[in-house]
PDB file of C-alpha atoms in Angstrom:
ATOM      1  CA  UNK A1443      19.133  53.922 -31.442  1.00 53.00           C
ATOM      2  CA  UNK A1444      22.473  52.133 -30.733  1.00 52.00           C
ATOM      3  CA  UNK A1445      21.114  51.774 -27.166  1.00 51.00           C
ATOM      4  CA  UNK A1446      17.447  50.295 -28.116  1.00 44.00           C
ATOM      5  CA  UNK A1447      18.756  47.555 -30.802  1.00 47.00           C
ATOM      6  CA  UNK A1448      21.660  46.775 -28.243  1.00 42.00           C
ATOM      7  CA  UNK A1449      18.324  46.520 -25.047  1.00 44.00           C
ATOM      8  CA  UNK A1450      17.038  44.397 -27.908  1.00 43.00           C
ATOM      9  CA  UNK A1451      19.003  41.793 -28.444  1.00 38.00           C
ATOM     10  CA  UNK A1452      19.762  41.568 -24.827  1.00 41.00           C
ATOM     11  CA  UNK A1453      16.087  41.139 -24.033  1.00 41.00           C
ATOM     12  CA  UNK A1454      15.893  38.196 -26.187  1.00 39.00           C
ATOM     13  CA  UNK A1455      18.968  36.667 -25.201  1.00 38.00           C
ATOM     14  CA  UNK A1456      17.451  36.568 -21.896  1.00 39.00           C
ATOM     15  CA  UNK A1457      13.936  35.623 -22.742  1.00 40.00           C
ATOM     16  CA  UNK A1458      15.328  32.573 -25.140  1.00 41.00           C
ATOM     17  CA  UNK A1459      17.967  31.567 -22.700  1.00 42.00           C
ATOM     18  CA  UNK A1460      15.646  31.387 -20.135  1.00 44.00           C
ATOM     19  CA  UNK A1461      12.649  29.688 -22.119  1.00 41.00           C
ATOM     20  CA  UNK A1462      15.386  27.131 -22.962  1.00 42.00           C
ATOM     21  CA  UNK A1463      15.650  24.896 -20.037  1.00 43.00           C
ATOM     22  CA  UNK A1464      15.944  21.475 -20.600  1.00 42.00           C
ATOM     23  CA  UNK A1465      13.466  19.422 -19.082  1.00 45.00           C
ATOM     24  CA  UNK A1466      14.033  16.464 -16.362  1.00 48.00           C
ATOM     25  CA  UNK A1467      15.113  13.005 -18.461  1.00 80.00           C
ATOM     26  CA  UNK A1468      12.318  10.682 -18.076  1.00 94.00           C
ATOM     27  CA  UNK A1469      12.572   7.180 -18.499  1.00 96.00           C
ATOM     28  CA  UNK A1470      12.040   5.317 -22.007  1.00 95.00           C
ATOM     29  CA  UNK A1471       9.513   3.011 -21.014  1.00 97.00           C
ATOM     30  CA  UNK A1472       8.787   0.073 -24.214  1.00 97.00           C
ATOM     31  CA  UNK A1473       6.124  -2.074 -24.432  1.00 95.00           C
ATOM     32  CA  UNK A1474       6.962  -5.731 -23.943  1.00 95.00           C
ATOM     33  CA  UNK A1475       7.296  -6.601 -27.831  1.00 94.00           C
ATOM     34  CA  UNK A1476       9.673  -3.287 -28.312  1.00 95.00           C
ATOM     35  CA  UNK A1477      11.684  -4.419 -25.342  1.00 96.00           C
ATOM     36  CA  UNK A1478      11.978  -8.036 -26.633  1.00 94.00           C
ATOM     37  CA  UNK A1479      13.197  -6.852 -29.768  1.00 95.00           C
ATOM     38  CA  UNK A1480      15.244  -4.109 -28.392  1.00 96.00           C
ATOM     39  CA  UNK A1481      16.816  -6.865 -26.686  1.00 95.00           C
ATOM     40  CA  UNK A1482      17.214  -9.197 -29.551  1.00 93.00           C
ATOM     41  CA  UNK A1483      19.119  -6.699 -31.662  1.00 95.00           C
ATOM     42  CA  UNK A1484      21.400  -5.403 -28.233  1.00 96.00           C
ATOM     43  CA  UNK A1485      21.879  -7.319 -25.152  1.00 96.00           C
ATOM     44  CA  UNK A1486      20.706  -5.213 -21.639  1.00 97.00           C
ATOM     45  CA  UNK A1487      19.122  -6.482 -18.792  1.00 98.00           C
ATOM     46  CA  UNK A1488      15.407  -5.877 -18.895  1.00 98.00           C
ATOM     47  CA  UNK A1489      13.320  -3.743 -16.113  1.00 98.00           C
ATOM     48  CA  UNK A1490       9.846  -5.182 -15.271  1.00 98.00           C
ATOM     49  CA  UNK A1491       7.630  -2.287 -13.701  1.00 98.00           C
ATOM     50  CA  UNK A1492       4.928  -4.649 -12.731  1.00 98.00           C
ATOM     51  CA  UNK A1493       2.341  -2.626 -11.330  1.00 98.00           C
ATOM     52  CA  UNK A1494      -1.879  -2.143 -10.629  1.00 98.00           C
ATOM     53  CA  UNK A1495      -4.291   0.742 -11.038  1.00 98.00           C
ATOM     54  CA  UNK A1496      -5.264   0.685  -7.498  1.00 98.00           C
ATOM     55  CA  UNK A1497      -1.561   0.245  -5.952  1.00 98.00           C
ATOM     56  CA  UNK A1498      -0.899   3.661  -3.526  1.00 98.00           C
ATOM     57  CA  UNK A1499       2.799   2.434  -3.770  1.00 98.00           C
ATOM     58  CA  UNK A1500       2.970   2.201  -7.266  1.00 98.00           C
ATOM     59  CA  UNK A1501       2.100   5.929  -7.671  1.00 98.00           C
ATOM     60  CA  UNK A1502       4.573   6.884  -5.254  1.00 98.00           C
ATOM     61  CA  UNK A1503       7.375   4.773  -7.221  1.00 98.00           C
ATOM     62  CA  UNK A1504       6.148   6.510 -10.003  1.00 98.00           C
ATOM     63  CA  UNK A1505       6.864   9.799  -8.546  1.00 97.00           C
ATOM     64  CA  UNK A1506       9.744   9.530  -6.571  1.00 97.00           C
ATOM     65  CA  UNK A1507      12.081   6.503  -7.756  1.00 98.00           C
ATOM     66  CA  UNK A1508      11.062   6.353 -11.596  1.00 98.00           C
ATOM     67  CA  UNK A1509      11.443  10.200 -11.719  1.00 98.00           C
ATOM     68  CA  UNK A1510      14.868  10.427  -9.964  1.00 98.00           C
ATOM     69  CA  UNK A1511      17.934  11.843 -12.344  1.00 97.00           C
ATOM     70  CA  UNK A1512      20.306   9.233 -10.990  1.00 98.00           C
ATOM     71  CA  UNK A1513      17.905   6.283 -11.685  1.00 98.00           C
ATOM     72  CA  UNK A1514      16.613   7.655 -14.982  1.00 98.00           C
ATOM     73  CA  UNK A1515      19.792   8.127 -16.315  1.00 97.00           C
ATOM     74  CA  UNK A1516      21.179   4.452 -15.594  1.00 98.00           C
ATOM     75  CA  UNK A1517      18.343   2.490 -16.459  1.00 98.00           C
ATOM     76  CA  UNK A1518      17.922   4.555 -19.617  1.00 97.00           C
ATOM     77  CA  UNK A1519      21.683   3.891 -20.332  1.00 97.00           C
ATOM     78  CA  UNK A1520      22.258   0.532 -19.163  1.00 98.00           C
ATOM     79  CA  UNK A1521      18.609  -1.475 -19.085  1.00 98.00           C
ATOM     80  CA  UNK A1522      15.597  -1.631 -21.289  1.00 98.00           C
ATOM     81  CA  UNK A1523      12.063  -0.688 -19.181  1.00 98.00           C
ATOM     82  CA  UNK A1524       9.251  -1.791 -19.696  1.00 98.00           C
ATOM     83  CA  UNK A1525       5.599  -1.326 -17.306  1.00 97.00           C
ATOM     84  CA  UNK A1526       3.445  -3.994 -17.027  1.00 98.00           C
ATOM     85  CA  UNK A1527       0.012  -3.879 -15.385  1.00 98.00           C
ATOM     86  CA  UNK A1528       0.076  -6.734 -13.838  1.00 98.00           C
ATOM     87  CA  UNK A1529      -3.985  -7.379 -13.637  1.00 98.00           C
ATOM     88  CA  UNK A1530      -4.452  -6.583 -17.891  1.00 98.00           C
ATOM     89  CA  UNK A1531      -7.046  -8.396 -19.271  1.00 98.00           C
ATOM     90  CA  UNK A1532      -4.863  -7.774 -22.690  1.00 97.00           C
ATOM     91  CA  UNK A1533      -2.917 -11.049 -23.834  1.00 98.00           C
ATOM     92  CA  UNK A1534       0.475 -10.348 -23.425  1.00 97.00           C
ATOM     93  CA  UNK A1535       3.197 -11.656 -25.780  1.00 96.00           C
ATOM     94  CA  UNK A1536       6.466 -12.225 -24.189  1.00 95.00           C
ATOM     95  CA  UNK A1537       9.308 -14.907 -25.726  1.00 91.00           C
ATOM     96  CA  UNK A1538       7.285 -16.571 -27.588  1.00 92.00           C
ATOM     97  CA  UNK A1539       4.400 -17.489 -25.629  1.00 96.00           C
ATOM     98  CA  UNK A1540       1.142 -15.445 -25.271  1.00 97.00           C
ATOM     99  CA  UNK A1541      -0.265 -14.442 -21.578  1.00 98.00           C
ATOM    100  CA  UNK A1542      -4.017 -14.567 -20.657  1.00 98.00           C
ATOM    101  CA  UNK A1543      -5.565 -13.101 -17.811  1.00 98.00           C
ATOM    102  CA  UNK A1544      -5.928 -15.835 -15.036  1.00 97.00           C
ATOM    103  CA  UNK A1545      -9.179 -15.271 -13.392  1.00 97.00           C
ATOM    104  CA  UNK A1546      -8.064 -17.697 -10.083  1.00 96.00           C
ATOM    105  CA  UNK A1547      -5.302 -15.184  -9.858  1.00 96.00           C
ATOM    106  CA  UNK A1548      -7.418 -12.329 -10.850  1.00 97.00           C
ATOM    107  CA  UNK A1549      -3.938 -11.034 -12.670  1.00 98.00           C
ATOM    108  CA  UNK A1550      -2.551 -11.540 -16.556  1.00 98.00           C
ATOM    109  CA  UNK A1551      -0.632 -15.069 -16.358  1.00 98.00           C
ATOM    110  CA  UNK A1552       2.295 -13.172 -17.064  1.00 98.00           C
ATOM    111  CA  UNK A1553       2.470 -11.332 -13.797  1.00 98.00           C
ATOM    112  CA  UNK A1554       1.804 -14.842 -12.239  1.00 98.00           C
ATOM    113  CA  UNK A1555       5.105 -16.190 -14.897  1.00 98.00           C
ATOM    114  CA  UNK A1556       7.220 -13.590 -13.365  1.00 98.00           C
ATOM    115  CA  UNK A1557       6.648 -13.481  -9.878  1.00 98.00           C
ATOM    116  CA  UNK A1558       6.229 -17.395  -9.331  1.00 97.00           C
ATOM    117  CA  UNK A1559       2.897 -16.845  -8.417  1.00 96.00           C
ATOM    118  CA  UNK A1560       3.858 -14.654  -5.281  1.00 96.00           C
ATOM    119  CA  UNK A1561       2.201 -11.673  -6.495  1.00 97.00           C
ATOM    120  CA  UNK A1562       3.078  -8.584  -4.622  1.00 97.00           C
ATOM    121  CA  UNK A1563       3.160  -4.584  -6.364  1.00 98.00           C
ATOM    122  CA  UNK A1564       4.741  -3.123  -6.791  1.00 98.00           C
ATOM    123  CA  UNK A1565       7.531  -5.470  -7.814  1.00 98.00           C
ATOM    124  CA  UNK A1566      10.421  -4.800 -10.067  1.00 98.00           C
ATOM    125  CA  UNK A1567      11.396  -7.735 -12.325  1.00 98.00           C
ATOM    126  CA  UNK A1568      14.712  -8.115 -13.594  1.00 98.00           C
ATOM    127  CA  UNK A1569      15.709 -10.301 -16.742  1.00 97.00           C
ATOM    128  CA  UNK A1570      19.392 -10.595 -16.346  1.00 97.00           C
ATOM    129  CA  UNK A1571      21.192 -10.233 -19.032  1.00 94.00           C
ATOM    130  CA  UNK A1572      22.423 -13.747 -19.949  1.00 91.00           C
ATOM    131  CA  UNK A1573      18.680 -14.887 -20.502  1.00 88.00           C
ATOM    132  CA  UNK A1574      18.186 -16.528 -17.105  1.00 92.00           C
ATOM    133  CA  UNK A1575      15.391 -16.474 -15.034  1.00 94.00           C
ATOM    134  CA  UNK A1576      13.685 -13.229 -14.088  1.00 96.00           C
ATOM    135  CA  UNK A1577      14.278 -11.502 -10.231  1.00 97.00           C
ATOM    136  CA  UNK A1578      11.358 -10.342  -8.832  1.00 98.00           C
ATOM    137  CA  UNK A1579      11.607  -7.785  -6.038  1.00 98.00           C
ATOM    138  CA  UNK A1580       8.822  -7.660  -4.283  1.00 98.00           C
ATOM    139  CA  UNK A1581       7.786  -3.726  -2.744  1.00 98.00           C
ATOM    140  CA  UNK A1582       8.445   0.102  -3.319  1.00 98.00           C
ATOM    141  CA  UNK A1583      12.095   0.627  -3.771  1.00 98.00           C
ATOM    142  CA  UNK A1584      13.491   4.246  -3.443  1.00 97.00           C
ATOM    143  CA  UNK A1585      16.229   5.363  -5.282  1.00 97.00           C
ATOM    144  CA  UNK A1586      18.834   4.842  -3.231  1.00 95.00           C
ATOM    145  CA  UNK A1587      17.665   1.183  -2.607  1.00 96.00           C
ATOM    146  CA  UNK A1588      17.403   1.160  -6.409  1.00 97.00           C
ATOM    147  CA  UNK A1589      21.008   2.075  -7.245  1.00 98.00           C
ATOM    148  CA  UNK A1590      22.812  -1.052  -5.526  1.00 97.00           C
ATOM    149  CA  UNK A1591      20.112  -3.261  -7.085  1.00 97.00           C
ATOM    150  CA  UNK A1592      20.313  -1.763  -9.829  1.00 98.00           C
ATOM    151  CA  UNK A1593      23.930  -1.432 -10.581  1.00 98.00           C
ATOM    152  CA  UNK A1594      24.794  -5.477  -9.543  1.00 98.00           C
ATOM    153  CA  UNK A1595      22.594  -6.567 -12.715  1.00 97.00           C
ATOM    154  CA  UNK A1596      23.719  -3.201 -14.982  1.00 97.00           C
ATOM    155  CA  UNK A1597      27.926  -4.268 -14.274  1.00 96.00           C
ATOM    156  CA  UNK A1598      27.069  -7.737 -14.924  1.00 95.00           C
ATOM    157  CA  UNK A1599      27.887  -9.259 -11.422  1.00 96.00           C
ATOM    158  CA  UNK A1600      24.243 -11.065 -11.265  1.00 96.00           C
ATOM    159  CA  UNK A1601      25.747 -14.775 -11.785  1.00 94.00           C
ATOM    160  CA  UNK A1602      29.117 -14.084 -10.792  1.00 95.00           C
ATOM    161  CA  UNK A1603      28.906 -13.234  -7.391  1.00 96.00           C
ATOM    162  CA  UNK A1604      26.240 -13.065  -4.713  1.00 96.00           C
ATOM    163  CA  UNK A1605      23.926 -10.547  -3.841  1.00 96.00           C
ATOM    164  CA  UNK A1606      25.467 -10.335  -0.455  1.00 96.00           C
ATOM    165  CA  UNK A1607      28.870 -10.345  -1.395  1.00 97.00           C
ATOM    166  CA  UNK A1608      28.186  -7.542  -4.072  1.00 97.00           C
ATOM    167  CA  UNK A1609      26.858  -5.258  -1.502  1.00 95.00           C
ATOM    168  CA  UNK A1610      29.709  -5.670   1.093  1.00 95.00           C
ATOM    169  CA  UNK A1611      31.819  -3.628  -1.656  1.00 93.00           C
ATOM    170  CA  UNK A1612      29.152  -1.571  -3.118  1.00 95.00           C
ATOM    171  CA  UNK A1613      29.775   2.346  -2.474  1.00 94.00           C
ATOM    172  CA  UNK A1614      26.800   4.018  -2.911  1.00 93.00           C
ATOM    173  CA  UNK A1615      27.060   7.230  -5.361  1.00 93.00           C
ATOM    174  CA  UNK A1616      23.566   8.524  -5.835  1.00 92.00           C
TER     175      UNK A1616
END
């Protein structure tokens, strides 16, 4: 009987300790209004993933870059992140302005605004913490390529030194 109880306790511990593996961390994506409210309460840079439903590289970036544990951890700690479908026909509100679908560009005017009309997908858009103009980085970015970019903004170097100068002393850790 004593062996049965000990076996049961060990089996129970193995069962529950094995099934409690924590799922990988995920990005805390926000809507544009949620991002604006969070930024108003505590200043952090804002990263917007500008994508379209048909964009293959957008899907690859979602699968490989935005699930990378280092990217996820760094973004969740140091940025507010939002996903925006560039071709949404819904009105988008940002910084007191309403952006509508623009049939000439076949995109929402918000996408036109943050990319200065240079639409390309995916585009990573970063609003620096100092409130200055959005920085749009077009194209697919690997986690390794994201590291320097994220840290440049996340460590507050943007506006204090050029990206080229920052890159010379940058040591990758991911």
